[in-house]
CSV table of C-alpha atoms in Angstrom, one decimal:
chain,number,residue,atom,x,y,z
S,1,UNK,CA,50.2,-38.1,75.9
S,2,UNK,CA,48.6,-37.6,72.6
S,3,UNK,CA,51.0,-38.3,69.5
S,4,UNK,CA,50.1,-36.0,67.7
S,5,UNK,CA,52.3,-33.3,70.3
S,6,UNK,CA,55.7,-35.9,70.0
S,7,UNK,CA,56.2,-34.4,66.4
S,8,UNK,CA,57.4,-30.5,66.3
S,9,UNK,CA,56.0,-29.1,63.3
S,10,UNK,CA,57.8,-26.0,63.0
S,11,UNK,CA,59.9,-25.2,59.3
S,12,UNK,CA,63.3,-25.8,60.6
S,13,UNK,CA,61.9,-29.4,62.1
S,14,UNK,CA,59.8,-30.3,59.1
S,15,UNK,CA,63.6,-29.5,57.2
S,16,UNK,CA,65.7,-31.9,60.0
S,17,UNK,CA,62.9,-34.5,59.8
S,18,UNK,CA,62.5,-34.7,56.2
S,19,UNK,CA,64.4,-37.4,53.9
S,20,UNK,CA,67.3,-36.7,52.9
S,21,UNK,CA,66.3,-35.8,49.0
S,22,UNK,CA,63.2,-33.6,50.4
S,23,UNK,CA,66.0,-31.7,52.4
S,24,UNK,CA,68.5,-31.7,48.8
S,25,UNK,CA,65.4,-29.9,47.4
S,26,UNK,CA,63.9,-28.1,49.8
S,27,UNK,CA,67.6,-26.2,49.9
S,28,UNK,CA,67.9,-25.7,46.3
S,29,UNK,CA,64.4,-24.2,46.8
S,30,UNK,CA,65.6,-21.8,49.8
S,31,UNK,CA,68.8,-21.1,47.4
S,32,UNK,CA,67.0,-20.1,44.6
S,33,UNK,CA,64.3,-17.5,47.1
S,34,UNK,CA,67.5,-15.9,48.0
S,35,UNK,CA,69.1,-15.9,44.4
S,36,UNK,CA,65.8,-14.2,43.4
S,37,UNK,CA,65.4,-11.5,46.0
S,38,UNK,CA,69.0,-11.3,45.2
S,39,UNK,CA,68.1,-10.3,42.1
S,40,UNK,CA,65.6,-8.0,42.7
S,41,UNK,CA,67.4,-5.3,44.9
S,42,UNK,CA,69.5,-5.0,41.8
S,43,UNK,CA,67.0,-4.6,39.6
S,44,UNK,CA,65.1,-2.3,41.3
S,45,UNK,CA,68.6,0.0,41.5
S,46,UNK,CA,69.4,-0.6,37.6
S,47,UNK,CA,65.6,0.2,36.4
S,48,UNK,CA,66.0,3.2,38.8
S,49,UNK,CA,69.3,4.1,36.8
S,50,UNK,CA,68.3,3.8,34.2
S,51,UNK,CA,64.6,5.7,34.6
S,52,UNK,CA,66.3,8.7,36.1
S,53,UNK,CA,68.6,8.9,33.0
S,54,UNK,CA,65.9,8.5,30.3
S,55,UNK,CA,64.2,11.8,32.8
S,56,UNK,CA,67.5,13.9,32.0
S,57,UNK,CA,67.7,12.8,29.0
S,58,UNK,CA,64.1,13.6,27.8
S,59,UNK,CA,65.0,17.2,29.5
S,60,UNK,CA,68.0,17.4,27.9
S,61,UNK,CA,65.6,17.0,24.4
S,62,UNK,CA,63.8,19.8,26.0
S,63,UNK,CA,66.0,22.5,27.7
S,64,UNK,CA,68.0,22.2,24.3
S,65,UNK,CA,70.5,21.8,27.4
S,66,UNK,CA,73.9,18.3,27.6
S,67,UNK,CA,73.7,16.8,30.3
S,68,UNK,CA,76.8,15.9,31.5
S,69,UNK,CA,77.8,12.6,33.4
S,70,UNK,CA,75.5,9.2,33.0
S,71,UNK,CA,73.8,7.4,29.7
S,72,UNK,CA,72.0,10.6,28.6
S,73,UNK,CA,75.3,12.9,28.6
S,74,UNK,CA,76.1,9.6,26.2
S,75,UNK,CA,73.6,9.5,23.8
S,76,UNK,CA,74.3,13.2,23.2
S,77,UNK,CA,77.5,12.7,22.8
S,78,UNK,CA,77.3,9.9,19.5
S,79,UNK,CA,74.6,12.3,18.1
S,80,UNK,CA,76.9,14.8,17.4
S,81,UNK,CA,80.0,13.3,16.9
S,82,UNK,CA,77.4,12.6,13.6
S,83,UNK,CA,76.1,16.0,13.7
S,84,UNK,CA,79.5,17.1,13.8
S,85,UNK,CA,80.9,14.9,10.6
S,86,UNK,CA,77.8,16.4,8.5
S,87,UNK,CA,75.3,15.3,6.1
S,88,UNK,CA,76.9,13.8,2.9
S,89,UNK,CA,76.7,14.4,-0.4
S,90,UNK,CA,74.5,11.8,-1.3
S,91,UNK,CA,72.5,10.9,1.7
S,92,UNK,CA,69.2,12.7,1.9
S,93,UNK,CA,67.8,14.5,5.5
S,94,UNK,CA,66.5,11.4,6.7
S,95,UNK,CA,68.8,9.0,6.1
S,96,UNK,CA,71.0,12.0,7.9
S,97,UNK,CA,69.0,12.3,11.0
S,98,UNK,CA,68.8,7.5,11.3
S,99,UNK,CA,72.8,7.7,10.8
S,100,UNK,CA,72.5,9.8,13.7
S,101,UNK,CA,69.9,8.2,15.6
S,102,UNK,CA,71.1,4.8,15.3
S,103,UNK,CA,74.2,6.2,16.7
S,104,UNK,CA,72.8,7.0,19.7
S,105,UNK,CA,70.6,4.4,20.3
S,106,UNK,CA,73.6,2.2,20.6
S,107,UNK,CA,74.5,3.1,24.1
S,108,UNK,CA,71.7,2.9,24.9
S,109,UNK,CA,71.4,-0.7,23.9
S,110,UNK,CA,74.6,-1.2,25.8
S,111,UNK,CA,73.3,0.1,28.8
S,112,UNK,CA,70.4,-2.0,29.0
S,113,UNK,CA,71.5,-5.1,28.0
S,114,UNK,CA,74.3,-5.0,30.9
S,115,UNK,CA,71.0,-4.7,33.4
S,116,UNK,CA,69.1,-7.5,32.0
S,117,UNK,CA,71.2,-10.1,33.5
S,118,UNK,CA,69.3,-12.4,36.1
S,119,UNK,CA,66.3,-11.6,34.4
S,120,UNK,CA,66.7,-15.1,33.0
S,121,UNK,CA,67.0,-16.9,36.1
S,122,UNK,CA,63.8,-14.9,37.7
S,123,UNK,CA,62.2,-15.9,34.8
S,124,UNK,CA,63.1,-20.5,35.4
S,125,UNK,CA,63.0,-19.9,38.6
S,126,UNK,CA,59.2,-18.8,38.7
S,127,UNK,CA,58.1,-21.7,35.7
S,128,UNK,CA,60.2,-24.9,37.7
S,129,UNK,CA,60.3,-23.6,41.3
S,130,UNK,CA,56.2,-25.2,41.8
S,131,UNK,CA,57.6,-28.2,39.5
S,132,UNK,CA,60.9,-28.5,42.1
S,133,UNK,CA,58.8,-28.6,44.7
S,134,UNK,CA,56.1,-30.8,43.9
S,135,UNK,CA,58.5,-33.6,43.0
S,136,UNK,CA,59.7,-32.8,47.2
S,137,UNK,CA,55.9,-33.1,47.9
S,138,UNK,CA,55.4,-36.1,45.8
S,139,UNK,CA,58.7,-37.4,47.3
S,140,UNK,CA,58.1,-36.8,50.1
S,141,UNK,CA,54.1,-38.9,50.2
S,142,UNK,CA,55.4,-41.8,48.4
S,143,UNK,CA,57.9,-42.0,52.0
S,144,UNK,CA,55.5,-41.6,54.4
S,145,UNK,CA,53.3,-44.1,52.8
S,146,UNK,CA,56.2,-46.9,52.9
S,147,UNK,CA,56.4,-46.0,56.8
S,148,UNK,CA,52.8,-46.4,57.0
S,149,UNK,CA,52.7,-49.5,55.1
S,150,UNK,CA,56.3,-51.1,57.2
S,151,UNK,CA,54.3,-50.4,60.7
S,152,UNK,CA,50.9,-50.6,60.2
S,153,UNK,CA,49.8,-48.2,61.4
S,154,UNK,CA,47.6,-45.0,59.7
S,155,UNK,CA,46.6,-43.0,61.9
S,156,UNK,CA,46.9,-39.1,61.8
S,157,UNK,CA,50.0,-38.6,64.2
S,158,UNK,CA,51.8,-41.2,62.3
S,159,UNK,CA,51.3,-40.0,58.8
S,160,UNK,CA,50.4,-35.6,59.7
S,161,UNK,CA,54.3,-35.6,60.3
S,162,UNK,CA,55.4,-37.1,56.8
S,163,UNK,CA,53.1,-35.1,54.8
S,164,UNK,CA,53.5,-32.1,57.1
S,165,UNK,CA,57.2,-32.4,55.9
S,166,UNK,CA,56.6,-33.1,51.9
S,167,UNK,CA,53.8,-30.5,52.0
S,168,UNK,CA,56.2,-28.1,53.1
S,169,UNK,CA,58.3,-28.1,50.6
S,170,UNK,CA,56.3,-27.2,47.4
S,171,UNK,CA,55.5,-24.0,50.2
S,172,UNK,CA,59.3,-23.3,49.5
S,173,UNK,CA,58.9,-23.3,45.9
S,174,UNK,CA,56.2,-21.5,46.3
S,175,UNK,CA,57.8,-18.4,47.7
S,176,UNK,CA,60.4,-18.7,45.6
S,177,UNK,CA,58.6,-19.1,42.3
S,178,UNK,CA,55.7,-16.4,42.9
S,179,UNK,CA,58.3,-13.4,43.8
S,180,UNK,CA,60.0,-14.2,40.9
S,181,UNK,CA,57.3,-14.5,37.7
S,182,UNK,CA,56.1,-11.5,39.8
S,183,UNK,CA,59.8,-9.1,39.6
S,184,UNK,CA,59.4,-10.7,35.7
S,185,UNK,CA,56.8,-9.1,34.7
S,186,UNK,CA,57.5,-6.0,36.2
S,187,UNK,CA,61.0,-5.6,35.4
S,188,UNK,CA,60.7,-6.3,31.5
S,189,UNK,CA,58.1,-4.0,30.9
S,190,UNK,CA,59.9,-1.2,33.6
S,191,UNK,CA,63.0,-1.8,30.6
S,192,UNK,CA,60.7,-2.0,27.7
S,193,UNK,CA,59.2,2.1,28.6
S,194,UNK,CA,62.7,3.5,29.1
S,195,UNK,CA,63.7,1.9,26.0
S,196,UNK,CA,60.4,3.6,24.2
S,197,UNK,CA,60.6,7.0,26.1
S,198,UNK,CA,63.9,6.7,25.4
S,199,UNK,CA,63.6,6.2,22.0
S,200,UNK,CA,61.1,9.1,21.8
S,201,UNK,CA,63.8,11.9,23.1
S,202,UNK,CA,67.0,10.4,20.9
S,203,UNK,CA,64.2,10.0,17.4
S,204,UNK,CA,62.9,13.9,18.2
S,205,UNK,CA,67.0,15.1,18.7
S,206,UNK,CA,67.9,13.1,15.5
S,207,UNK,CA,65.0,15.4,13.8
S,208,UNK,CA,66.2,18.3,15.3
S,209,UNK,CA,70.0,18.0,14.4
S,210,UNK,CA,69.6,17.0,11.3
S,211,UNK,CA,67.6,19.8,10.5
S,212,UNK,CA,70.6,22.6,11.9
S,213,UNK,CA,73.9,22.3,10.1
S,214,UNK,CA,76.5,20.7,11.1
S,215,UNK,CA,79.1,23.8,12.4
S,216,UNK,CA,82.8,23.5,9.9
S,217,UNK,CA,80.8,21.6,7.2
S,218,UNK,CA,78.7,22.5,4.8
S,219,UNK,CA,75.9,21.3,3.3
S,220,UNK,CA,77.2,19.5,0.2
S,221,UNK,CA,73.7,18.3,-1.1
S,222,UNK,CA,69.8,18.9,-1.2
S,223,UNK,CA,67.4,17.0,-0.6
């Protein structure tokens, strides 16, 4: 019988036959991969929700309607509170508009910050995952060479299983790291675009509100 046939090189067998340290590396990377996909699924939902709120805010600005519920309604309500307070006597229209924008940006910033946890972990997995896998590979190859030196047998049948186990650690590291890097870049770009779109709507809304006198309060200062 061919000695190579005696070795099972399936992923499960490679894990079970690996050195304890290499097994630990594989388990760590597998957990990192699971965490990565959990974050990705959660961020997909968060991105869709925030993008929908940004569209609702833009529609409210364009149509002059007040959204009901959600982040868009919170943003409009925050600006409306400042508008109802009116413009102070020593306040220019630009300062008045900036005050309303600042009030409306507060709930937007809070919502975006609430959606950001998990992104640093994606960046960390993407950065260190390949190196952790490489550590497992180097350790596994060192063990293989030690076994070769002890047995004195340099045939491929003896060398291949140990090297395969070692390289499997690098493969798991790449499986964890590649989606993490891609997801991190996608979500950070997506959140930045949502922020820009919402802030543009806020600026337009504040500019329109600043040109209208607040109800129940007269303008006490000329520009």
